[in-house]
């Protein structure tokens, strides 16, 4: 293989200058994750699993964009699909680059990672790999699970590179600790298996956390918490020693997070603008 540093640098330049959103949205059930997926500000393909059947209602209720729904647990005739079929339906969708481009899709939303993991764990191929590679021990089969997530994540990145879409997926968050006013202090992504959370969440360049907040009128409203962090307790695969890893902090890749306030209203179109500016600014001041 011939080494061409200038050609490689040109390819890398596209990654370095990429300001498209590629986010995982972490939040407790009913925190506003699905509703947030309708706020890209552009035509959005919304793919969801049967376990997130409430999601379309929330997405369309709070949508500020044109949203195209795409059920993953049902086929085009409305018939139920098994886990393998649902997984393959998602991959087929994400590989339909020409169709998505022709339909004017500018953002991809998947609701959500927890349901995708459940589908993966129900697939016969997952059980077969665990039996072959782990001698049937499921406790530390996280690397197998992560490897089956990877085609989905790779397809999202390829779509962003090839046709310039934004993308976001949701993930359920277990919160261990709040402060006295409801700010998240400690939390954990709800993904099973050894190092699955670490292996998946850190592959997203942008990480957001959403939580309900009581407003002055006493109503619960969602807010993006820009100072939140999460951790994952795992046991070392060899020593079985429990370790706590603080490696899930809110971030917009390339942005100076020190410029952001503690919380913001949930609006992905604004996150897109902040990424382009590489910092927080008052949207209202921009003409």
CSV table of C-alpha atoms in Angstrom, one decimal:
chain,number,residue,atom,x,y,z
A,1,UNK,CA,0.0,0.0,0.0
A,2,UNK,CA,1.3,3.4,-1.0
A,3,UNK,CA,1.4,6.0,1.7
A,4,UNK,CA,0.1,9.4,0.6
A,5,UNK,CA,0.0,11.8,3.6
A,6,UNK,CA,-1.5,14.7,1.6
A,7,UNK,CA,-4.4,12.6,0.3
A,8,UNK,CA,-5.0,11.2,3.8
A,9,UNK,CA,-4.9,14.7,5.3
A,10,UNK,CA,-7.6,15.8,2.8
A,11,UNK,CA,-9.8,12.9,3.9
A,12,UNK,CA,-9.2,13.7,7.6
A,13,UNK,CA,-10.0,17.4,7.0
A,14,UNK,CA,-13.6,16.4,6.4
A,15,UNK,CA,-13.7,14.8,9.9
A,16,UNK,CA,-11.9,17.7,11.5
A,17,UNK,CA,-14.3,20.3,10.1
A,18,UNK,CA,-17.5,18.3,10.6
A,19,UNK,CA,-20.0,20.3,12.7
A,20,UNK,CA,-23.0,18.0,12.1
A,21,UNK,CA,-24.7,16.8,15.2
A,22,UNK,CA,-24.1,13.1,16.2
A,23,UNK,CA,-25.7,12.8,19.6
A,24,UNK,CA,-26.8,10.3,22.2
A,25,UNK,CA,-29.6,11.7,24.3
A,26,UNK,CA,-29.7,10.3,27.8
A,27,UNK,CA,-32.7,10.7,30.1
A,28,UNK,CA,-35.0,9.0,32.5
A,29,UNK,CA,-38.3,7.6,31.2
A,30,UNK,CA,-40.7,10.5,30.3
A,31,UNK,CA,-37.9,13.0,30.6
A,32,UNK,CA,-38.5,14.4,27.1
A,33,UNK,CA,-36.1,12.3,25.0
A,34,UNK,CA,-38.5,11.4,22.2
A,35,UNK,CA,-39.9,14.9,22.1
A,36,UNK,CA,-36.4,16.3,21.6
A,37,UNK,CA,-36.0,14.2,18.5
A,38,UNK,CA,-38.5,16.3,16.7
A,39,UNK,CA,-36.5,19.6,17.1
A,40,UNK,CA,-33.7,19.2,14.5
A,41,UNK,CA,-35.3,22.1,12.5
A,42,UNK,CA,-35.1,20.0,9.3
A,43,UNK,CA,-36.8,17.0,7.7
A,44,UNK,CA,-36.2,14.1,10.1
A,45,UNK,CA,-36.5,10.4,9.7
A,46,UNK,CA,-37.7,9.0,13.1
A,47,UNK,CA,-37.1,5.3,13.5
A,48,UNK,CA,-38.5,3.6,16.6
A,49,UNK,CA,-38.9,0.1,18.2
A,50,UNK,CA,-42.1,-1.4,19.6
A,51,UNK,CA,-40.9,-0.7,23.2
A,52,UNK,CA,-40.9,3.0,22.4
A,53,UNK,CA,-44.4,3.0,21.0
A,54,UNK,CA,-45.2,6.1,23.1
A,55,UNK,CA,-42.3,7.8,21.3
A,56,UNK,CA,-44.1,8.8,18.1
A,57,UNK,CA,-46.8,10.6,20.1
A,58,UNK,CA,-44.2,12.6,22.1
A,59,UNK,CA,-42.1,13.3,19.0
A,60,UNK,CA,-45.0,14.6,16.9
A,61,UNK,CA,-46.6,16.5,19.8
A,62,UNK,CA,-43.4,18.5,20.4
A,63,UNK,CA,-42.1,18.6,16.9
A,64,UNK,CA,-40.9,21.8,15.3
A,65,UNK,CA,-39.8,19.9,12.2
A,66,UNK,CA,-41.2,17.7,9.4
A,67,UNK,CA,-40.9,14.2,10.9
A,68,UNK,CA,-41.2,11.0,8.9
A,69,UNK,CA,-42.0,8.0,11.2
A,70,UNK,CA,-40.5,4.6,10.5
A,71,UNK,CA,-41.5,1.7,12.8
A,72,UNK,CA,-38.8,-1.0,13.2
A,73,UNK,CA,-40.8,-3.7,15.0
A,74,UNK,CA,-43.5,-3.8,12.2
A,75,UNK,CA,-43.1,-4.3,8.5
A,76,UNK,CA,-44.7,-2.2,5.8
A,77,UNK,CA,-47.9,-4.2,6.1
A,78,UNK,CA,-48.1,-3.7,9.8
A,79,UNK,CA,-47.1,-7.3,10.7
A,80,UNK,CA,-44.9,-7.9,13.8
A,81,UNK,CA,-41.2,-8.6,13.2
A,82,UNK,CA,-38.9,-10.7,15.3
A,83,UNK,CA,-35.7,-9.2,16.8
A,84,UNK,CA,-33.5,-10.3,13.9
A,85,UNK,CA,-35.9,-8.9,11.3
A,86,UNK,CA,-36.2,-5.6,13.2
A,87,UNK,CA,-32.4,-5.3,13.4
A,88,UNK,CA,-32.0,-6.0,9.7
A,89,UNK,CA,-34.8,-3.5,8.9
A,90,UNK,CA,-32.9,-0.8,10.7
A,91,UNK,CA,-29.7,-1.6,8.9
A,92,UNK,CA,-31.4,-1.7,5.5
A,93,UNK,CA,-32.9,1.7,6.3
A,94,UNK,CA,-29.6,3.2,7.2
A,95,UNK,CA,-27.9,1.9,4.1
A,96,UNK,CA,-30.5,3.3,1.8
A,97,UNK,CA,-28.4,6.4,1.2
A,98,UNK,CA,-29.8,7.3,-2.2
A,99,UNK,CA,-33.4,6.9,-1.1
A,100,UNK,CA,-32.9,9.1,2.0
A,101,UNK,CA,-31.1,11.7,0.0
A,102,UNK,CA,-33.8,11.7,-2.7
A,103,UNK,CA,-36.5,12.1,0.0
A,104,UNK,CA,-34.7,15.1,1.4
A,105,UNK,CA,-33.9,13.6,4.8
A,106,UNK,CA,-31.5,15.8,6.7
A,107,UNK,CA,-31.6,14.2,10.1
A,108,UNK,CA,-31.9,10.6,11.4
A,109,UNK,CA,-33.4,9.9,14.9
A,110,UNK,CA,-33.4,6.4,16.5
A,111,UNK,CA,-35.5,5.8,19.6
A,112,UNK,CA,-33.6,4.2,21.2
A,113,UNK,CA,-30.4,2.4,22.2
A,114,UNK,CA,-32.0,0.4,25.1
A,115,UNK,CA,-34.6,-1.1,22.8
A,116,UNK,CA,-31.9,-1.8,20.2
A,117,UNK,CA,-29.9,-3.7,22.8
A,118,UNK,CA,-33.0,-5.7,23.8
A,119,UNK,CA,-33.4,-6.7,20.1
A,120,UNK,CA,-29.7,-7.7,19.9
A,121,UNK,CA,-29.9,-9.9,23.0
A,122,UNK,CA,-33.0,-11.6,21.6
A,123,UNK,CA,-31.3,-12.5,18.3
A,124,UNK,CA,-30.3,-16.2,17.9
A,125,UNK,CA,-26.9,-15.1,16.4
A,126,UNK,CA,-26.1,-13.3,19.7
A,127,UNK,CA,-26.9,-16.5,21.7
A,128,UNK,CA,-24.9,-18.6,19.3
A,129,UNK,CA,-21.9,-16.3,19.6
A,130,UNK,CA,-22.1,-16.3,23.4
A,131,UNK,CA,-22.2,-20.1,23.4
A,132,UNK,CA,-19.2,-20.3,21.0
A,133,UNK,CA,-17.0,-17.4,22.3
A,134,UNK,CA,-18.0,-17.3,26.0
A,135,UNK,CA,-19.0,-20.9,26.6
A,136,UNK,CA,-22.5,-19.8,27.3
A,137,UNK,CA,-21.5,-17.3,30.0
A,138,UNK,CA,-23.6,-14.2,29.3
A,139,UNK,CA,-22.3,-12.1,32.2
A,140,UNK,CA,-19.3,-10.9,30.3
A,141,UNK,CA,-20.6,-11.0,26.7
A,142,UNK,CA,-20.6,-7.2,26.5
A,143,UNK,CA,-18.0,-7.2,23.7
A,144,UNK,CA,-20.3,-9.3,21.6
A,145,UNK,CA,-23.1,-6.9,22.2
A,146,UNK,CA,-21.0,-3.9,21.3
A,147,UNK,CA,-19.8,-5.6,18.1
A,148,UNK,CA,-23.4,-6.0,17.0
A,149,UNK,CA,-24.2,-2.3,17.8
A,150,UNK,CA,-21.2,-1.3,15.6
A,151,UNK,CA,-22.9,-1.8,12.2
A,152,UNK,CA,-25.6,0.6,13.2
A,153,UNK,CA,-23.2,3.3,14.4
A,154,UNK,CA,-21.0,2.8,11.4
A,155,UNK,CA,-24.0,3.3,9.1
A,156,UNK,CA,-25.0,6.5,10.9
A,157,UNK,CA,-21.5,7.9,10.5
A,158,UNK,CA,-21.4,6.9,6.9
A,159,UNK,CA,-24.7,8.7,6.2
A,160,UNK,CA,-23.3,11.8,7.9
A,161,UNK,CA,-20.1,11.6,5.8
A,162,UNK,CA,-21.8,10.8,2.5
A,163,UNK,CA,-25.0,13.0,2.5
A,164,UNK,CA,-24.4,15.3,5.5
A,165,UNK,CA,-27.2,14.3,7.9
A,166,UNK,CA,-27.4,15.0,11.5
A,167,UNK,CA,-28.3,12.1,13.8
A,168,UNK,CA,-29.3,11.4,17.4
A,169,UNK,CA,-30.3,8.3,19.4
A,170,UNK,CA,-31.9,8.1,22.8
A,171,UNK,CA,-30.9,6.0,25.8
A,172,UNK,CA,-32.6,5.4,29.1
A,173,UNK,CA,-30.7,6.8,32.1
A,174,UNK,CA,-30.9,5.5,35.6
A,175,UNK,CA,-30.3,8.4,38.0
A,176,UNK,CA,-28.7,7.6,41.4
A,177,UNK,CA,-28.4,11.1,42.8
A,178,UNK,CA,-30.1,14.5,42.4
A,179,UNK,CA,-29.4,17.7,44.3
A,180,UNK,CA,-32.0,19.5,46.3
A,181,UNK,CA,-33.4,21.3,43.2
A,182,UNK,CA,-33.5,18.2,40.9
A,183,UNK,CA,-30.1,18.6,39.0
A,184,UNK,CA,-28.6,15.2,38.1
A,185,UNK,CA,-25.5,14.5,40.1
A,186,UNK,CA,-24.8,10.9,39.4
A,187,UNK,CA,-26.4,8.6,36.7
A,188,UNK,CA,-25.9,5.5,34.6
A,189,UNK,CA,-26.9,4.6,31.1
A,190,UNK,CA,-29.3,1.7,31.1
A,191,UNK,CA,-27.4,-0.8,29.0
A,192,UNK,CA,-26.6,-4.3,30.0
A,193,UNK,CA,-23.4,-6.3,30.0
A,194,UNK,CA,-19.8,-5.7,30.7
A,195,UNK,CA,-18.6,-2.3,29.4
A,196,UNK,CA,-21.5,-2.0,26.9
A,197,UNK,CA,-22.3,1.5,28.1
A,198,UNK,CA,-18.6,2.5,27.8
A,199,UNK,CA,-18.2,0.9,24.4
A,200,UNK,CA,-21.3,2.5,23.0
A,201,UNK,CA,-21.9,5.9,24.5
A,202,UNK,CA,-18.3,7.1,24.0
A,203,UNK,CA,-18.7,6.4,20.2
A,204,UNK,CA,-21.0,9.4,20.0
A,205,UNK,CA,-19.2,12.8,19.5
A,206,UNK,CA,-22.1,14.6,21.2
A,207,UNK,CA,-23.7,13.6,24.5
A,208,UNK,CA,-26.7,15.3,26.0
A,209,UNK,CA,-28.7,14.8,29.2
A,210,UNK,CA,-32.4,15.8,29.6
A,211,UNK,CA,-34.3,16.0,32.8
A,212,UNK,CA,-37.7,17.3,33.9
A,213,UNK,CA,-37.8,20.6,35.8
A,214,UNK,CA,-40.7,22.2,37.6
A,215,UNK,CA,-41.3,25.7,36.3
A,216,UNK,CA,-42.7,28.7,38.1
A,217,UNK,CA,-46.2,27.6,37.3
A,218,UNK,CA,-45.6,24.2,38.9
A,219,UNK,CA,-45.5,22.2,35.7
A,220,UNK,CA,-42.8,19.7,34.8
A,221,UNK,CA,-40.9,20.8,31.7
A,222,UNK,CA,-37.9,19.2,30.1
A,223,UNK,CA,-34.5,20.9,30.2
A,224,UNK,CA,-31.1,19.9,28.8
A,225,UNK,CA,-28.7,19.8,31.7
A,226,UNK,CA,-25.4,21.0,30.4
A,227,UNK,CA,-23.3,20.2,33.5
A,228,UNK,CA,-24.4,16.6,34.1
A,229,UNK,CA,-22.3,13.5,34.3
A,230,UNK,CA,-22.8,9.8,34.4
A,231,UNK,CA,-20.8,6.8,35.5
A,232,UNK,CA,-20.9,3.1,35.0
A,233,UNK,CA,-20.0,0.5,37.6
A,234,UNK,CA,-18.4,-2.5,36.1
A,235,UNK,CA,-16.4,-5.5,37.2
A,236,UNK,CA,-13.0,-6.0,35.6
A,237,UNK,CA,-13.3,-9.0,33.4
A,238,UNK,CA,-10.3,-10.8,34.8
A,239,UNK,CA,-10.0,-9.5,38.4
A,240,UNK,CA,-13.8,-9.0,39.0
A,241,UNK,CA,-12.9,-5.8,40.9
A,242,UNK,CA,-15.7,-3.2,40.8
A,243,UNK,CA,-14.7,0.0,39.2
A,244,UNK,CA,-16.6,3.3,38.7
A,245,UNK,CA,-15.8,5.2,35.6
A,246,UNK,CA,-16.8,8.9,35.2
A,247,UNK,CA,-16.7,9.1,31.5
A,248,UNK,CA,-20.1,10.2,30.4
A,249,UNK,CA,-20.1,14.0,30.5
A,250,UNK,CA,-22.3,16.2,28.5
A,251,UNK,CA,-20.4,17.6,25.5
A,252,UNK,CA,-20.8,19.0,22.1
A,253,UNK,CA,-17.7,18.0,20.2
A,254,UNK,CA,-15.5,20.9,19.4
A,255,UNK,CA,-17.4,23.3,21.7
A,256,UNK,CA,-16.0,25.1,24.7
A,257,UNK,CA,-18.4,23.7,27.3
A,258,UNK,CA,-17.3,26.2,29.9
A,259,UNK,CA,-19.3,28.8,27.9
A,260,UNK,CA,-22.6,27.0,28.5
A,261,UNK,CA,-25.2,27.8,31.2
A,262,UNK,CA,-26.3,25.0,33.6
A,263,UNK,CA,-29.3,24.2,31.6
A,264,UNK,CA,-31.0,25.0,28.3
A,265,UNK,CA,-34.4,24.5,26.7
A,266,UNK,CA,-34.5,21.2,24.7
A,267,UNK,CA,-33.9,22.2,21.1
A,268,UNK,CA,-31.6,20.3,18.8
A,269,UNK,CA,-31.6,23.0,16.2
A,270,UNK,CA,-29.9,25.2,18.7
A,271,UNK,CA,-27.3,22.6,19.5
A,272,UNK,CA,-26.5,22.5,15.8
A,273,UNK,CA,-25.9,26.3,15.8
A,274,UNK,CA,-23.7,26.0,19.0
A,275,UNK,CA,-21.6,23.3,17.3
A,276,UNK,CA,-21.1,25.5,14.3
A,277,UNK,CA,-20.0,28.4,16.5
A,278,UNK,CA,-18.0,26.1,18.8
A,279,UNK,CA,-19.4,27.8,21.9
A,280,UNK,CA,-22.7,28.9,23.5
A,281,UNK,CA,-24.2,32.2,22.5
A,282,UNK,CA,-27.6,33.8,22.8
A,283,UNK,CA,-29.5,32.8,19.8
A,284,UNK,CA,-31.9,35.8,20.0
A,285,UNK,CA,-28.9,38.1,19.4
A,286,UNK,CA,-28.1,36.6,16.0
A,287,UNK,CA,-29.8,38.2,13.1
